[in-house]
Short mmCIF file of C-alpha atoms (C1' of nucleotides) in Angstrom, two decimals:
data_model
loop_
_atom_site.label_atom_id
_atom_site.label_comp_id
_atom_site.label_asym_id
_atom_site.label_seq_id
_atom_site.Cartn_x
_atom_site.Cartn_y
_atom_site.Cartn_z
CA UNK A 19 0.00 0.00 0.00
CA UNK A 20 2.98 2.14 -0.20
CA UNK A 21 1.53 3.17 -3.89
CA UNK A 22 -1.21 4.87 -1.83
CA UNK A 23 0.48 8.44 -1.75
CA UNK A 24 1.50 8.74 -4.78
CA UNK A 25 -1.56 8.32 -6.74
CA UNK A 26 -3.48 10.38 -4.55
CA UNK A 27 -1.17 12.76 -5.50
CA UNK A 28 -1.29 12.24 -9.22
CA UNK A 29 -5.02 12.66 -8.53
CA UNK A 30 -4.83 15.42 -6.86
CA UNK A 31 -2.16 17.22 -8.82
CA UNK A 32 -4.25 16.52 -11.96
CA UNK A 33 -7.43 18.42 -10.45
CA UNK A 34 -5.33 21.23 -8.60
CA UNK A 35 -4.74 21.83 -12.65
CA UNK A 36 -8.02 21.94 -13.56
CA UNK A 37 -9.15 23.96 -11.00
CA UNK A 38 -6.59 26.62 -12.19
CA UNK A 39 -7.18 25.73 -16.26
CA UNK A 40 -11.28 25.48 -15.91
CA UNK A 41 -12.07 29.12 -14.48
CA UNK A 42 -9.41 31.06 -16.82
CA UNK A 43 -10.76 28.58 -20.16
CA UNK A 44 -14.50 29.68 -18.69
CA UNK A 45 -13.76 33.11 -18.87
CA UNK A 46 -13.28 33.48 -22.62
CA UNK A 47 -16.83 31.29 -22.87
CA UNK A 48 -15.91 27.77 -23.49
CA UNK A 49 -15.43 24.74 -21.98
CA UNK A 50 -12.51 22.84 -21.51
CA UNK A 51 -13.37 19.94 -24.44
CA UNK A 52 -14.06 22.93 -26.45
CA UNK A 53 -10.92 24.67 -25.92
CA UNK A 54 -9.29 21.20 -25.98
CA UNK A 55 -10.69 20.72 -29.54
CA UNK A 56 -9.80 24.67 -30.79
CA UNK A 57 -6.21 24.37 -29.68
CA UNK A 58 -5.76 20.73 -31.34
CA UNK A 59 -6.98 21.99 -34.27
CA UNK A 60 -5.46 25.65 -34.61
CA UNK A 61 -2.68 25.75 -36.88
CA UNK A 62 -3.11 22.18 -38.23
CA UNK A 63 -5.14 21.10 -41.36
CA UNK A 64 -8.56 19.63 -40.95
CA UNK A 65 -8.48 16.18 -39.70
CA UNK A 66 -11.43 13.46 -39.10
CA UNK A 67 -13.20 12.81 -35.78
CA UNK A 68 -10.79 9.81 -35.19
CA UNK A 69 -8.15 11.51 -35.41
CA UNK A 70 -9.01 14.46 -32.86
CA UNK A 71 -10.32 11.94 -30.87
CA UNK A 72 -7.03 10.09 -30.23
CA UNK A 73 -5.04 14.02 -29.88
CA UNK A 74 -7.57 15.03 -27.04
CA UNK A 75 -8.07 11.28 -25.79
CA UNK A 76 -12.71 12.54 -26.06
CA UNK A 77 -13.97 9.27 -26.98
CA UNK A 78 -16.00 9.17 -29.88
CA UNK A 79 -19.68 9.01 -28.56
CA UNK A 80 -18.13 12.14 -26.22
CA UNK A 81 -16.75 14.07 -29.38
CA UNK A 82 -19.69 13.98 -31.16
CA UNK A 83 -21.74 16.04 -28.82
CA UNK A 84 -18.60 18.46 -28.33
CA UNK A 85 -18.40 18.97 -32.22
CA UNK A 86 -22.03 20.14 -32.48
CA UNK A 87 -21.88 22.62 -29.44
CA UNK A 88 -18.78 24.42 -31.69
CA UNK A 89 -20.47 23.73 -35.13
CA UNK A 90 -23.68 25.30 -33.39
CA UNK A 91 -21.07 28.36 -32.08
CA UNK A 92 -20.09 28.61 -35.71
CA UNK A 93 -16.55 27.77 -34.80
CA UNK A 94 -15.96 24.47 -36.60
CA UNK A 95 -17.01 22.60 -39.62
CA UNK A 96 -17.42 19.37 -40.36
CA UNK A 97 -16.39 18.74 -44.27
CA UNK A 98 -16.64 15.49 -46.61
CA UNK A 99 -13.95 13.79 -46.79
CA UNK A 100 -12.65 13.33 -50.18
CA UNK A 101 -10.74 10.36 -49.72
CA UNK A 102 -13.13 8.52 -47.28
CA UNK A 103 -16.82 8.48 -47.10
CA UNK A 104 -16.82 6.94 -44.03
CA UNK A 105 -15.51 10.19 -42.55
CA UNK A 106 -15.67 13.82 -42.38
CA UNK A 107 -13.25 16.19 -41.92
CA UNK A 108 -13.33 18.06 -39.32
CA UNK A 109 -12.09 22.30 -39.73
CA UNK A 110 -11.82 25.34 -37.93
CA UNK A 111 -13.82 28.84 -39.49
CA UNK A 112 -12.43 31.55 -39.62
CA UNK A 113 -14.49 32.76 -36.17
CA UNK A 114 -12.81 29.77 -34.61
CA UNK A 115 -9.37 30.55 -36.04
CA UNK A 116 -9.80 33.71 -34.70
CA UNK A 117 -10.96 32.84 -31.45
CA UNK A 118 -7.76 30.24 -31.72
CA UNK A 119 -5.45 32.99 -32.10
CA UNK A 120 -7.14 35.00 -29.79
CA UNK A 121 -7.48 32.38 -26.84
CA UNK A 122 -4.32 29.80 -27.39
CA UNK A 123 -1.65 32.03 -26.78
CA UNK A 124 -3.60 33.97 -23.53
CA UNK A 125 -4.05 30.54 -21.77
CA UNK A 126 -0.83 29.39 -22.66
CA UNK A 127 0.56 32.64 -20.62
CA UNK A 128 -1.89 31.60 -17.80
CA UNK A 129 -0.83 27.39 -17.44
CA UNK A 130 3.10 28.86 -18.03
CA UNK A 131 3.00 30.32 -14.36
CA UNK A 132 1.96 27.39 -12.86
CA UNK A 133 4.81 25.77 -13.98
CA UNK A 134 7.69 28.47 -13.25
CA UNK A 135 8.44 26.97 -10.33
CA UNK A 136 10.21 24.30 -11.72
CA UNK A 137 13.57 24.02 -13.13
CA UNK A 138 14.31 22.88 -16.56
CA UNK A 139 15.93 19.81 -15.13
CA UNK A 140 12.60 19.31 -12.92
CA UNK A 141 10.25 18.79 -15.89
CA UNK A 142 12.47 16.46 -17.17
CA UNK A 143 12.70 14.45 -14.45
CA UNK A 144 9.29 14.63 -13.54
CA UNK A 145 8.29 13.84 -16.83
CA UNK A 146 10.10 11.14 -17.69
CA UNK A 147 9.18 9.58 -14.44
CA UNK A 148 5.84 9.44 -15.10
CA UNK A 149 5.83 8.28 -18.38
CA UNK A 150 7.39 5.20 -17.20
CA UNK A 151 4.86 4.67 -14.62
CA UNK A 152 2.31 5.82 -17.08
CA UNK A 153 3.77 3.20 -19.70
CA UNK A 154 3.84 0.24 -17.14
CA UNK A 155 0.20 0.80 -16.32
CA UNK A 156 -0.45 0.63 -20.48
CA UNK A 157 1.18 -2.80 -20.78
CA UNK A 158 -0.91 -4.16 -17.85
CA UNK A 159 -4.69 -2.74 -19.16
CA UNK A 160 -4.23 -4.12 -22.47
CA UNK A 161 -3.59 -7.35 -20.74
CA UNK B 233 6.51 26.12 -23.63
CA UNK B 234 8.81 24.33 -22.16
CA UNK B 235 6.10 22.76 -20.00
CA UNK B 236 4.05 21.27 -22.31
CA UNK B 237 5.42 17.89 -22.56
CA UNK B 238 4.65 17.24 -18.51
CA UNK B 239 1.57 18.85 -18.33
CA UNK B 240 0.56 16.34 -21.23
CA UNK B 241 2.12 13.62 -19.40
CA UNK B 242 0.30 14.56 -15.86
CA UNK B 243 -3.00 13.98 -17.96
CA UNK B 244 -1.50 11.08 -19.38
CA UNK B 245 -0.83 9.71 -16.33
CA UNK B 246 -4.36 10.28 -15.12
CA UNK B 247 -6.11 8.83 -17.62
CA UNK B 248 -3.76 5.78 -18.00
CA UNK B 249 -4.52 4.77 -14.40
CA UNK B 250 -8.44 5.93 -14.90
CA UNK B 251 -8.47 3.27 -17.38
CA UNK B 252 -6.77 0.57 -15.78
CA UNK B 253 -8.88 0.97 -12.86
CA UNK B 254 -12.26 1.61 -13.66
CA UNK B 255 -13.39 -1.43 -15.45
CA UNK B 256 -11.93 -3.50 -12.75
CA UNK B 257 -14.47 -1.26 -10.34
CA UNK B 258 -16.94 -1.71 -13.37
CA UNK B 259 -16.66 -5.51 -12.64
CA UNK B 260 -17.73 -5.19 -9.06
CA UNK B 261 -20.75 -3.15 -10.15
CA UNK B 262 -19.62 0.24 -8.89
CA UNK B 263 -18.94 3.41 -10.45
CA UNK B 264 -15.60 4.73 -10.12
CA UNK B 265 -17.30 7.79 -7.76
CA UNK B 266 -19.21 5.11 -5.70
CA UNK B 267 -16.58 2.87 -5.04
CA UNK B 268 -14.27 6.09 -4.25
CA UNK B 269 -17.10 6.96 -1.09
CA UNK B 270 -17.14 3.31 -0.09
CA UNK B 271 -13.68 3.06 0.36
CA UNK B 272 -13.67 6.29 2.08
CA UNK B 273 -16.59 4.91 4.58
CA UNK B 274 -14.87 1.84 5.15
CA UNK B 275 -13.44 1.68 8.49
CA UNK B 276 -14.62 5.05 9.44
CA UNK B 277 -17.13 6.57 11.76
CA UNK B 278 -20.13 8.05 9.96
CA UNK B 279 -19.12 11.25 8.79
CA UNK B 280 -20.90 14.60 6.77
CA UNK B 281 -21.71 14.77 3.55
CA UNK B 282 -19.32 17.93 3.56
CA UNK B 283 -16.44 15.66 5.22
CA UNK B 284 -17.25 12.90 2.60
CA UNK B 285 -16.95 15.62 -0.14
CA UNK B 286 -14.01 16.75 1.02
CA UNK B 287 -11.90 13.60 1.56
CA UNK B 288 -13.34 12.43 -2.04
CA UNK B 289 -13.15 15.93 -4.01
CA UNK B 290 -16.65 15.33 -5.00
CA UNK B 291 -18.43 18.61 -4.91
CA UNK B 292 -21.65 18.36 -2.57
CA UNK B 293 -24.08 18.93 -5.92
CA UNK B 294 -22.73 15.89 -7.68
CA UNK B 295 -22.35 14.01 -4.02
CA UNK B 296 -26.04 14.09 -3.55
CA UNK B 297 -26.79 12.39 -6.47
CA UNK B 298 -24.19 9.40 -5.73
CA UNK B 299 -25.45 8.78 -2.29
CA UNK B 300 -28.90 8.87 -4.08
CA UNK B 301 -27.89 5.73 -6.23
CA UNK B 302 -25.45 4.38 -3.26
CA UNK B 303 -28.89 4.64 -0.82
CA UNK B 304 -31.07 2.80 -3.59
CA UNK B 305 -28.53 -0.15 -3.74
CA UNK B 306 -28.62 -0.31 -0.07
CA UNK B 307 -25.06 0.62 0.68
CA UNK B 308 -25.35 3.20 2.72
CA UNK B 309 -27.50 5.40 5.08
CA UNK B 310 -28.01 9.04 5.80
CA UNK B 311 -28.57 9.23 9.62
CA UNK B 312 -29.77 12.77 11.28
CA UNK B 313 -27.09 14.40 13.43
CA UNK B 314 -27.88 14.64 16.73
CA UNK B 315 -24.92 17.53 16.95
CA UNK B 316 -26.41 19.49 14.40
CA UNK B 317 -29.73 19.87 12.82
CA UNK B 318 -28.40 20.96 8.90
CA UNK B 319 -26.32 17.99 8.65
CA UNK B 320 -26.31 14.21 8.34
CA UNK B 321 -24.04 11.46 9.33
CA UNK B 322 -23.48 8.83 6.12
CA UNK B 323 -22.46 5.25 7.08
CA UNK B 324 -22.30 1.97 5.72
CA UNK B 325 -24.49 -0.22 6.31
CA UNK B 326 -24.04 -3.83 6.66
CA UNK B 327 -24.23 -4.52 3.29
CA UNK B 328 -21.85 -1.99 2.54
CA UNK B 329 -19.68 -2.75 5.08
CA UNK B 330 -19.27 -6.04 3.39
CA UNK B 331 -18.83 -4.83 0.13
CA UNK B 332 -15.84 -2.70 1.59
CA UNK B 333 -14.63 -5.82 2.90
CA UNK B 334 -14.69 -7.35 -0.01
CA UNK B 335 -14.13 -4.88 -2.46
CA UNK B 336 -11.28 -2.60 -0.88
CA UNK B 337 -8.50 -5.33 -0.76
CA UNK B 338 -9.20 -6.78 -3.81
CA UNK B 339 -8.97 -3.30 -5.90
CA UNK B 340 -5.65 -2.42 -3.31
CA UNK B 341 -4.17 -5.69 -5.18
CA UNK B 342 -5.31 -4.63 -8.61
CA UNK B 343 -3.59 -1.05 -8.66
CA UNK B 344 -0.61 -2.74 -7.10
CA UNK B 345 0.32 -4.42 -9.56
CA UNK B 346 0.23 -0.88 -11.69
CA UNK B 347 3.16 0.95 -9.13
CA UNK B 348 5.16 -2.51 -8.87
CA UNK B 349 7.96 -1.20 -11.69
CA UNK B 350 8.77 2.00 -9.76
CA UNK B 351 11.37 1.46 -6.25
CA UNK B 352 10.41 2.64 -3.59
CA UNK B 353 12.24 5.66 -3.74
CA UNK B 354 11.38 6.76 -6.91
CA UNK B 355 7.83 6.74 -5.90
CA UNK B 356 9.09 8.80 -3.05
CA UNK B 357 10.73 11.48 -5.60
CA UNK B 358 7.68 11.22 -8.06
CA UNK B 359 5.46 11.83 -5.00
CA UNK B 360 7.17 15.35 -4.02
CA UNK B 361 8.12 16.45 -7.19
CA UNK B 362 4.38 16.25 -7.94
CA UNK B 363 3.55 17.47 -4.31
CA UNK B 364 6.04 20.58 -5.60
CA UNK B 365 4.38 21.57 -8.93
CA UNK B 366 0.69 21.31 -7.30
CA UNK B 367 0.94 23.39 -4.23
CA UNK B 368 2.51 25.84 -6.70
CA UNK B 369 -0.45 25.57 -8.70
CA UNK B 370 -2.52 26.00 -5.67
CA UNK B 371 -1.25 28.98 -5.03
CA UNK B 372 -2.12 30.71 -7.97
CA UNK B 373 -5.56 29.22 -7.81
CA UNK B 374 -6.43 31.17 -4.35
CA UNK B 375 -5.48 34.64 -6.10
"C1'" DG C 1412 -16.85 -10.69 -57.29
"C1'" DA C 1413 -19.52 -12.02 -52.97
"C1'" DT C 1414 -19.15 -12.44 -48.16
"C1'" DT C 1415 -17.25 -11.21 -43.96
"C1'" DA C 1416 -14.89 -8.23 -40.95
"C1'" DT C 1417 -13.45 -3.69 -39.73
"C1'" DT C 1418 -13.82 1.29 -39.35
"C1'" DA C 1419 -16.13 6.12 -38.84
"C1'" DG C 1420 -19.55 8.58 -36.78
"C1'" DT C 1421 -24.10 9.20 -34.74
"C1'" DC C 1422 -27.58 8.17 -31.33
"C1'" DC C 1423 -28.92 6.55 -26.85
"C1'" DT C 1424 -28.67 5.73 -21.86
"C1'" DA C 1425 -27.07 6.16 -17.11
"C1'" DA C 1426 -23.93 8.53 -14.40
"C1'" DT C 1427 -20.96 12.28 -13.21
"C1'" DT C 1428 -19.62 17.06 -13.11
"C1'" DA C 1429 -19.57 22.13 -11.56
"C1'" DG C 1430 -21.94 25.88 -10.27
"C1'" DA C 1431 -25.90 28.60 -9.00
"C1'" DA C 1432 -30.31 29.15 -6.71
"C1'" DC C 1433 -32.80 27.64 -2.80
"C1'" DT C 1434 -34.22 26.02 2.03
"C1'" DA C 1435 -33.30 25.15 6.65
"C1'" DA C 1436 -30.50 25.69 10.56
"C1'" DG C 1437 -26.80 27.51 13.28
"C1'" DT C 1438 -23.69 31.74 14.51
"C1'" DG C 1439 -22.44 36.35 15.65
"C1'" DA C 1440 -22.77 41.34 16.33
"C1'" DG C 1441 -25.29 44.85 18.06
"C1'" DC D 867 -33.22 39.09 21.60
"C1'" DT D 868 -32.96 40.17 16.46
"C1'" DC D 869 -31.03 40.74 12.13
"C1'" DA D 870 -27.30 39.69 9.05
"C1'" DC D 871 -24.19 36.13 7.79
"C1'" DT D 872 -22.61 31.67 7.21
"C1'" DT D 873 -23.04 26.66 6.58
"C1'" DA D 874 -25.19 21.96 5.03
"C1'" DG D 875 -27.63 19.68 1.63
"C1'" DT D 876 -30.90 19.40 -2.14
"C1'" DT D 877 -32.47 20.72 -6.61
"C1'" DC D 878 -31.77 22.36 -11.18
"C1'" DT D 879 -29.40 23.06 -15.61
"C1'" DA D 880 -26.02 22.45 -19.29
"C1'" DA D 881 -22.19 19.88 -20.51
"C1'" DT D 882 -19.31 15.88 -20.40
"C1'" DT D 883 -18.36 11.04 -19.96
"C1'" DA D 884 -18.02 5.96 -21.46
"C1'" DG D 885 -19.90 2.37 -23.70
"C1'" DG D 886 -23.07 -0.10 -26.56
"C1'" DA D 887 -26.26 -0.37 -30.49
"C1'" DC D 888 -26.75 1.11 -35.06
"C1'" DT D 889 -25.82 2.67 -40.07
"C1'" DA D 890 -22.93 3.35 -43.82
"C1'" DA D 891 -18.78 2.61 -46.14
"C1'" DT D 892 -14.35 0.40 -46.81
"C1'" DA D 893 -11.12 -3.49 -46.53
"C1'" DA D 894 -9.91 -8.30 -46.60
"C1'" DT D 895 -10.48 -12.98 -47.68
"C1'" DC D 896 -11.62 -16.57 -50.21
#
DNA sequence: GATTATTAGTCCTAATTAGAACTAAGTGAG
DNA sequence: CTCACTTAGTTCTAATTAGGACTAATAATC
C-alpha cells in the first residue's frame, strides 16, 4: 500500500490543474473539451473525428456532442472527406481561427506560471518519471 | 513552452490509471465515484456529507446524487445528526460494510500491480516532485 | 466478385460534473 | 433578543463522460 500516496497525489495534482485551467478557459466562454478541440486543431489542417479523438483522448460518442456545441457556435465545420466516405473532416472557421489565435496564446501565458516553479531539469525528471509509470500501467490494461 | 510535454504527461498519467482501474471497479458493479465513497466509509465513523466531499473531491451537488444511487442499492444510510440539525451522518451499512470488505482489498491488489515497476524511492521522488508543482499551482488558484 | 470483418460517426442511456439558486438551521454582532 | 451572515444539503441546468447499439462505407479474404 505504499503506492497509496503517490496516486493520490497524481489525482490530486491533476485536479489542482483543472481547478486553475477550468475558471481562466470559462472566462473566454468555453469549456474545456471545447478549448481542448480549438487548440488541437489551430494551426493544423482539418483532420477526421478519429483523429481528434485520439489528440484530445474525447472518446467518440463524447466528441460527437462536443463537435455540435462548436459547429452550433459557428466555430468548426465538419467537411466530406474526399478520400473517405466513411468520414468527415473536421475544420476550424475563420471565427474559430480567430478565437484560436485569440485564446491559445492567452491561456498558454496563464498554465506557463503554474509551472515556473520548476527548473528545466525538474520537468524532465518529472516527466520522464511518469511516463514510465504511465507506460507500465499501459502494458498491464491491455492485458 | 517548455512545460508542455509534462503537463501532457500529468494527464497522461491520469487517464492511463483511470483506465486501468475503472473497469476493474466496473466488474464489481460500482462506479468509479461510488466505489471512491465506499472506500472512504470503510473503516470510518459516519461522517458529513461535507467531510465525505471533502476527503473524495466530489463537490456536494454531484455528491447528492451518488449517495442517491449508493442509498437505492442499499449501501449506505443518511442518519440525522444529533450535533447538528443541517447535517447528516453517512455510514455503511451492513451490506456496505461487506462490500468494503470485499471490495477494498481486492482493488488495493489490482492497482498494485500498476506501481510494482517503480522502487520505492522513486515513488518517493515522483510523489514530491508532484507534491512541488501542485501546491505551486494552488497557489495561484487562491489569487 | 460475394461475403465477412473492420472502421467512422451518430444516437442513446445512465452517471458524473460544476456551479448557481434555494431552504433550513446555526452563529455572531449589536 | 434580532437581524445579518454563514453553513449543510438538495435541486436544477447544461455539458461531459463511457460504452453499446446502429448505419454506412471500406477493406480483406476466399
Amino acid at each position: 500500500m505504499e503506492f497509496l500516496p503517490l496516486l493520490r497525489e497524481i489525482v490530486k495534482s491533476y485536479q489542482a490543474f483543472d481547478n486553475y485551467s477550468a475558471p481562466h478557459i470559462k472566462s473566454m466562454d468555453l469549456t474545456p473539451p471545447q478549448f481542448d478541440v480549438i487548440a488541437t486543431l489551430g494551426n493544423q489542417p482539418p483532420m477526421t473525428c478519429k483523429s481528434l479523438g485520439d489528440k484530445t483522448l474525447i472518446t467518440k460518442g463524447t466528441l460527437t456532442g462536443i463537435l455540435d456545441r462548436l459547429e452550433i457556435k459557428g466555430m468548426i465545420e465538419r467537411k466530406a472527406n474526399e478520400e473517405d466516405a466513411r468520414s468527415q473532416k473536421i475544420a476550424l472557421t475563420t471565427a474559430g481561427q480567430a478565437i484560436f489565435e485569440h485564446t491559445f496564446p492567452t491561456h498558454m501565458q496563464h498554465l506557463e506560471k503554474a509551472f515556473k516553479q520548476l527548473s528545466p531539469q525538474q520537468m524532465v525528471d518529472l516527466t520522464s518519471a511518469l511516463k514510465q509509470l504511465r507506460e507500465s500501467i499501459e502494458k498491464l490494461a491491455t492485458h
